[in-house]
mmCIF file of N, CA and C in Angstrom:
data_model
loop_
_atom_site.group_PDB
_atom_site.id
_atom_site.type_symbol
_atom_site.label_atom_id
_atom_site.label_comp_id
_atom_site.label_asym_id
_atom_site.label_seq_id
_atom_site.Cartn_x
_atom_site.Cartn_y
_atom_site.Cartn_z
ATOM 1 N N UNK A 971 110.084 95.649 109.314
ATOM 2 C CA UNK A 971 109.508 96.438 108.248
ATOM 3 C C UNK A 971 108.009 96.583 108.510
ATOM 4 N N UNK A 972 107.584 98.097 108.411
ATOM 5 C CA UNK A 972 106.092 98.117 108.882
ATOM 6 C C UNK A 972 105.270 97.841 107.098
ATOM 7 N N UNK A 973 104.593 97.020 106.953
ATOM 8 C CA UNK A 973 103.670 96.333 106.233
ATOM 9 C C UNK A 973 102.785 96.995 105.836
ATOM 10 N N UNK A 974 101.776 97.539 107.072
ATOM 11 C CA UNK A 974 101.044 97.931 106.903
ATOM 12 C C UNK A 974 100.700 98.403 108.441
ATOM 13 N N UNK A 975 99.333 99.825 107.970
ATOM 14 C CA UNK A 975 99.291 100.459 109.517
ATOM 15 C C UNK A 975 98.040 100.834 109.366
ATOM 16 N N UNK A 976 96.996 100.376 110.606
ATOM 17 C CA UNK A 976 96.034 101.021 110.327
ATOM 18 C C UNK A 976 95.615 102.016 111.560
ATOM 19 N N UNK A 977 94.967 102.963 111.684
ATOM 20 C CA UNK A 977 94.262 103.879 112.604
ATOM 21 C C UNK A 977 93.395 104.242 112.884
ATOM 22 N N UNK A 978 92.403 104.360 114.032
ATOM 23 C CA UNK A 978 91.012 105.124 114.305
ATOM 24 C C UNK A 978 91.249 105.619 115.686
ATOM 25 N N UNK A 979 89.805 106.967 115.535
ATOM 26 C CA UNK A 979 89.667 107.678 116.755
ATOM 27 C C UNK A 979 91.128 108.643 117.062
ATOM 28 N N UNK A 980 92.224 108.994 116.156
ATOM 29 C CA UNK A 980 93.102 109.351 116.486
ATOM 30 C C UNK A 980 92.929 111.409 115.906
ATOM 31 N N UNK A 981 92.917 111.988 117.200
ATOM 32 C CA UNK A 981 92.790 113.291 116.562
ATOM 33 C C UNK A 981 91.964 113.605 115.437
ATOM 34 N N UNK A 982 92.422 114.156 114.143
ATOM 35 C CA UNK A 982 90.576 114.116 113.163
ATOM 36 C C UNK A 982 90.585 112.949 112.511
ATOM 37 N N UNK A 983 90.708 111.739 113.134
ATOM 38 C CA UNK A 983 90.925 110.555 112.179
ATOM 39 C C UNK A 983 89.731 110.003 112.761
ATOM 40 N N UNK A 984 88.481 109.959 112.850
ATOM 41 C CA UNK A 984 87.339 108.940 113.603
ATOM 42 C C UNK A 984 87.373 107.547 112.845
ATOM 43 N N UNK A 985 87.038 107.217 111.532
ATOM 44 C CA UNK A 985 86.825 106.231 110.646
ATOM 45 C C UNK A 985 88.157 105.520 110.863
ATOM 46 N N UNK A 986 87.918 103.951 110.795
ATOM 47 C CA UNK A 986 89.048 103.109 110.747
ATOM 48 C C UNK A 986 89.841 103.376 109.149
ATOM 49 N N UNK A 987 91.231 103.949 109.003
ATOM 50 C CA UNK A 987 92.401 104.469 107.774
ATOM 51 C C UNK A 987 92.823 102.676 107.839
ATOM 52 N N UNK A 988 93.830 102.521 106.336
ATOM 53 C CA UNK A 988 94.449 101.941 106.445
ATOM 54 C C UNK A 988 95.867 102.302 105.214
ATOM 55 N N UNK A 989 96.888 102.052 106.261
ATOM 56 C CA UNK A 989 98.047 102.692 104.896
ATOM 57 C C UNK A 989 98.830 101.342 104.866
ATOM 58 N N UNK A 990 98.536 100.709 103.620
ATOM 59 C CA UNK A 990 98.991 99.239 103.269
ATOM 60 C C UNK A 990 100.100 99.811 102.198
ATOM 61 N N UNK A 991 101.186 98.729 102.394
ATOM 62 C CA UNK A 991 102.789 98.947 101.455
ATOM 63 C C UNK A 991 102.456 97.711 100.785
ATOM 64 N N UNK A 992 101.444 96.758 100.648
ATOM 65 C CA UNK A 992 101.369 95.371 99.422
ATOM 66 C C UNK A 992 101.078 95.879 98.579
ATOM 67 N N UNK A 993 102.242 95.413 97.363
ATOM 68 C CA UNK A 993 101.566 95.549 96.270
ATOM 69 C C UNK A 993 100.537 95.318 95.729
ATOM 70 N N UNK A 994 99.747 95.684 94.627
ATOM 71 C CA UNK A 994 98.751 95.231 94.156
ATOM 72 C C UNK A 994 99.534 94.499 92.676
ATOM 73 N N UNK A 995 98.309 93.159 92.424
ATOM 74 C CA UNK A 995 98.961 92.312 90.779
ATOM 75 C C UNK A 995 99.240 92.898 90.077
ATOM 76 N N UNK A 996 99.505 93.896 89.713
ATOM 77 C CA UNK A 996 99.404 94.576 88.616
ATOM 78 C C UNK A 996 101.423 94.472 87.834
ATOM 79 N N UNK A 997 101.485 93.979 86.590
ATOM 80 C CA UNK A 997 103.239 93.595 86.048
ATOM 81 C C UNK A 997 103.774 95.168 85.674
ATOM 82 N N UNK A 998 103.497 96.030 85.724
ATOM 83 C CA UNK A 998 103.994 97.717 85.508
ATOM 84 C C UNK A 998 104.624 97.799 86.379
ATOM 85 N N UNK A 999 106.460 97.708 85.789
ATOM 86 C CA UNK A 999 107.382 98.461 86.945
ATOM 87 C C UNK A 999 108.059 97.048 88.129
ATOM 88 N N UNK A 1000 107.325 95.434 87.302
ATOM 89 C CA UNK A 1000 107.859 94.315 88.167
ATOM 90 C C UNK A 1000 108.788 94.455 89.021
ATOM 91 N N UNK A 1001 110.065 94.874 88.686
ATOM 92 C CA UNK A 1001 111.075 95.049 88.594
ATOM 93 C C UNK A 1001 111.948 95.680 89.774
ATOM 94 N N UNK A 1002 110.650 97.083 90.299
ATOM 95 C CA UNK A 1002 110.764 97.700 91.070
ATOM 96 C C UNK A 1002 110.484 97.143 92.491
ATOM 97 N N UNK A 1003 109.373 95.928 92.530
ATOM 98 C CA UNK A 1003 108.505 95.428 93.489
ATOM 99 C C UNK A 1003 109.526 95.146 94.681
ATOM 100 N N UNK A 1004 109.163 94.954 96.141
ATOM 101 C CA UNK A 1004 110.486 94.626 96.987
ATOM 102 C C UNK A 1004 109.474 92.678 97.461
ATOM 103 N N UNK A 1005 110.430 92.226 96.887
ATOM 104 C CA UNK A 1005 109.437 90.607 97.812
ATOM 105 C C UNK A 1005 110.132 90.238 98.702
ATOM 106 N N UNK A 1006 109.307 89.176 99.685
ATOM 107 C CA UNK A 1006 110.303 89.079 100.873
ATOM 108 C C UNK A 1006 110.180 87.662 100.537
ATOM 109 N N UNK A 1007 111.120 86.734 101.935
ATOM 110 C CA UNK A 1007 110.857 85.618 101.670
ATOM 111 C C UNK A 1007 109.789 84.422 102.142
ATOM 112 N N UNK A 1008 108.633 84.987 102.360
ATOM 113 C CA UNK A 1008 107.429 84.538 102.123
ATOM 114 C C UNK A 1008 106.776 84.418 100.899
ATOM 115 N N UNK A 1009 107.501 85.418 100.087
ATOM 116 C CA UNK A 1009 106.654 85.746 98.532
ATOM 117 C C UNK A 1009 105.530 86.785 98.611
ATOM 118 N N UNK A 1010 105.579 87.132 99.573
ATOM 119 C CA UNK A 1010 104.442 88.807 99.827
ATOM 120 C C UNK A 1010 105.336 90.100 98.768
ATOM 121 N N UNK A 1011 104.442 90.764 98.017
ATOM 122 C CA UNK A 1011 104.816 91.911 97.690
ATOM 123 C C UNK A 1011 104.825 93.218 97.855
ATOM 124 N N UNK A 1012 105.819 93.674 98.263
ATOM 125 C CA UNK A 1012 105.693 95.359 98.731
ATOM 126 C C UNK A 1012 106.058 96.519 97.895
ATOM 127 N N UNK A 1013 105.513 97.866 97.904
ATOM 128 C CA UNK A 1013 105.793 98.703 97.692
ATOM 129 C C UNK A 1013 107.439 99.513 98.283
ATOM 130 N N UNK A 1014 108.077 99.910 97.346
ATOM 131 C CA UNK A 1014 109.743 100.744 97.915
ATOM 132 C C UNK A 1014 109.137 101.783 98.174
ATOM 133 N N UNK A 1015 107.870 102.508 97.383
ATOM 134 C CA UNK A 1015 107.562 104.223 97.632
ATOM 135 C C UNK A 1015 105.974 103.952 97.529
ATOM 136 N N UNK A 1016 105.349 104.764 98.856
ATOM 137 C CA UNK A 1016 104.311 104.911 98.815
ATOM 138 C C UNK A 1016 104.003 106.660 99.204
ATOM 139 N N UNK A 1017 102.751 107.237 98.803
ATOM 140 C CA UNK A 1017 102.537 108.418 99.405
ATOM 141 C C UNK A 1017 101.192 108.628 99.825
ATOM 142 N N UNK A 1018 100.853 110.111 100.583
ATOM 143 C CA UNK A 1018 99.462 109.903 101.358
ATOM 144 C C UNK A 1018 99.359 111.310 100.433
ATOM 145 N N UNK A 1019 98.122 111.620 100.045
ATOM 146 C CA UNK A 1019 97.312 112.724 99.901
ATOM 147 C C UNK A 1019 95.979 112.546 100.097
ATOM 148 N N UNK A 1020 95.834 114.007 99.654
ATOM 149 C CA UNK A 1020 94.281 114.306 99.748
ATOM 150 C C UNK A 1020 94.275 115.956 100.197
ATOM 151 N N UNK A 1021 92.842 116.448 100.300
ATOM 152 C CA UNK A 1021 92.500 117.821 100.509
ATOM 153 C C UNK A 1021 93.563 118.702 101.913
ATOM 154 N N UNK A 1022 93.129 119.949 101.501
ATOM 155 C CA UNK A 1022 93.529 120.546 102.321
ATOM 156 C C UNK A 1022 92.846 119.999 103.936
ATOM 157 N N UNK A 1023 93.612 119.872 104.856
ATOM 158 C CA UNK A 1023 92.451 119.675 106.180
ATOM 159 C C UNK A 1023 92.054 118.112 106.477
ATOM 160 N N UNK A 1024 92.784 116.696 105.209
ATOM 161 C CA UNK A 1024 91.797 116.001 104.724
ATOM 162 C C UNK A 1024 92.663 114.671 106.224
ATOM 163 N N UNK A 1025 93.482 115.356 107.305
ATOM 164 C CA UNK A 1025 93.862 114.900 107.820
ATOM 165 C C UNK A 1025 95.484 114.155 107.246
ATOM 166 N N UNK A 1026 96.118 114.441 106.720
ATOM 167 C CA UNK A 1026 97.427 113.594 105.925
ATOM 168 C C UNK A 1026 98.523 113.819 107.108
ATOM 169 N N UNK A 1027 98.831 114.862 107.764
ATOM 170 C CA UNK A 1027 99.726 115.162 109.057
ATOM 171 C C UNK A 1027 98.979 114.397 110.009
ATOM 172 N N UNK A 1028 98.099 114.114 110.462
ATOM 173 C CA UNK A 1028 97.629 113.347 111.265
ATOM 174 C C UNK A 1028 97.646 111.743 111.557
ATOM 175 N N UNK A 1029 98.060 111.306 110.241
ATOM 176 C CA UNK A 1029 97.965 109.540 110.428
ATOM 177 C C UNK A 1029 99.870 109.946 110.137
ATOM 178 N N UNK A 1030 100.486 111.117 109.943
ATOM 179 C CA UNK A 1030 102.053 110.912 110.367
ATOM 180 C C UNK A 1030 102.675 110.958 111.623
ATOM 181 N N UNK A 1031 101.033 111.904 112.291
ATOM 182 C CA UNK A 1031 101.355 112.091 113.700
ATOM 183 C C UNK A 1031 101.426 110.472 114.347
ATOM 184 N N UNK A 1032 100.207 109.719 113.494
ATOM 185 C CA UNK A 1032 100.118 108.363 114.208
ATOM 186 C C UNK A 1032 100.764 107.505 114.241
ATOM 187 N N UNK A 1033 101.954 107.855 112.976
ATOM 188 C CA UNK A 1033 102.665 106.437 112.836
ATOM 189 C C UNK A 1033 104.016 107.330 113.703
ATOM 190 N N UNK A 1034 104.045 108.646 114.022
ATOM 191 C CA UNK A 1034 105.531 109.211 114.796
ATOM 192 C C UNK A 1034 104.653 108.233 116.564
ATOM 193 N N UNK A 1035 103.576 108.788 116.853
ATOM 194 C CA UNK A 1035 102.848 108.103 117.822
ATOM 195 C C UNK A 1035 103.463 106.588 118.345
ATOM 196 N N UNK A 1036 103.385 105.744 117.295
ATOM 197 C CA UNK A 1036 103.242 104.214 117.242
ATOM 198 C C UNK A 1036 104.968 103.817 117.290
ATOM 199 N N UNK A 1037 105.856 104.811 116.829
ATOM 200 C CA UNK A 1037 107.204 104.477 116.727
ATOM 201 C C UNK A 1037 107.545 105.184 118.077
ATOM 202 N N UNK A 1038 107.300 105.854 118.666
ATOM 203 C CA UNK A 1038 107.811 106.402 120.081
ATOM 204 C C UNK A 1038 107.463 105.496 121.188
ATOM 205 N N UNK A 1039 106.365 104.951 120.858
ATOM 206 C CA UNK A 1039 105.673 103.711 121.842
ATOM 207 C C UNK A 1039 106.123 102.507 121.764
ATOM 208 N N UNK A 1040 106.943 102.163 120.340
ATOM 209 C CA UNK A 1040 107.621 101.182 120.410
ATOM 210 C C UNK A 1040 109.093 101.067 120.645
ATOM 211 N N UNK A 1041 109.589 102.247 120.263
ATOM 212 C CA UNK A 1041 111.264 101.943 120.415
ATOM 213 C C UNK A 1041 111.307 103.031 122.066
ATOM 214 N N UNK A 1042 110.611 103.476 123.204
ATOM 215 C CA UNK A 1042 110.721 103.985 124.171
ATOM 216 C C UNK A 1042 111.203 103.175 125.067
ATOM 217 N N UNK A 1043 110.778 101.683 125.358
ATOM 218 C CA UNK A 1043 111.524 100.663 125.894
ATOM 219 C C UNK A 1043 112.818 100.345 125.916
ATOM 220 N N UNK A 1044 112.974 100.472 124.357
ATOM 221 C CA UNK A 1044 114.601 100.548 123.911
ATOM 222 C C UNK A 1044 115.528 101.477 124.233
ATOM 223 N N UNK A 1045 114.853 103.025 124.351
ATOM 224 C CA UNK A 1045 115.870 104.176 124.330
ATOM 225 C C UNK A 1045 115.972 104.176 126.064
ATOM 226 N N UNK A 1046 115.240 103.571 127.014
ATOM 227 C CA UNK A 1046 114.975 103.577 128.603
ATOM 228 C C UNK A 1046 116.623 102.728 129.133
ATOM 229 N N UNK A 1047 116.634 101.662 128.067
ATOM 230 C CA UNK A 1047 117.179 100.934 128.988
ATOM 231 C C UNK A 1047 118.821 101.092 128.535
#
């Protein structure tokens, strides 16, 4: 399960992004929370916005990027 992902220097992405799935404390929706068995809390639904241009296809390009680089080993052999 990816946790969390962060990115820089990637196409219009210069500044270090970070797209974190932990919940934050907050008891609205407990219920919904996914915990593992460490006791870390995650988000089931997260989403990206922002402006037109504001780069949002770009950190999808990064995480399609980061999953081709990892399961390419797998699909080789």
């Amino acid at each position: 399960m990816l946790c969390q992902f962060t990115v820089k220097n990637y196409k219009s992405i210069r500044d270090e992004i970070t797209f974190d799935m932990q919940a934050a404390a907050i008891s609205e929706h407990e219920d919904e929370i996914i915990k593992d068995i460490d006791g870390e809390l995650f988000l089931p639904v997260s989403a990206i916005y922002g402006p037109n241009g504001g780069g949002k296809s770009n950190v999808l390009e990064a995480l399609h990027t980061l999953n081709s680089k990892v399961l390419r080993p797998l699909c080789a052999t």
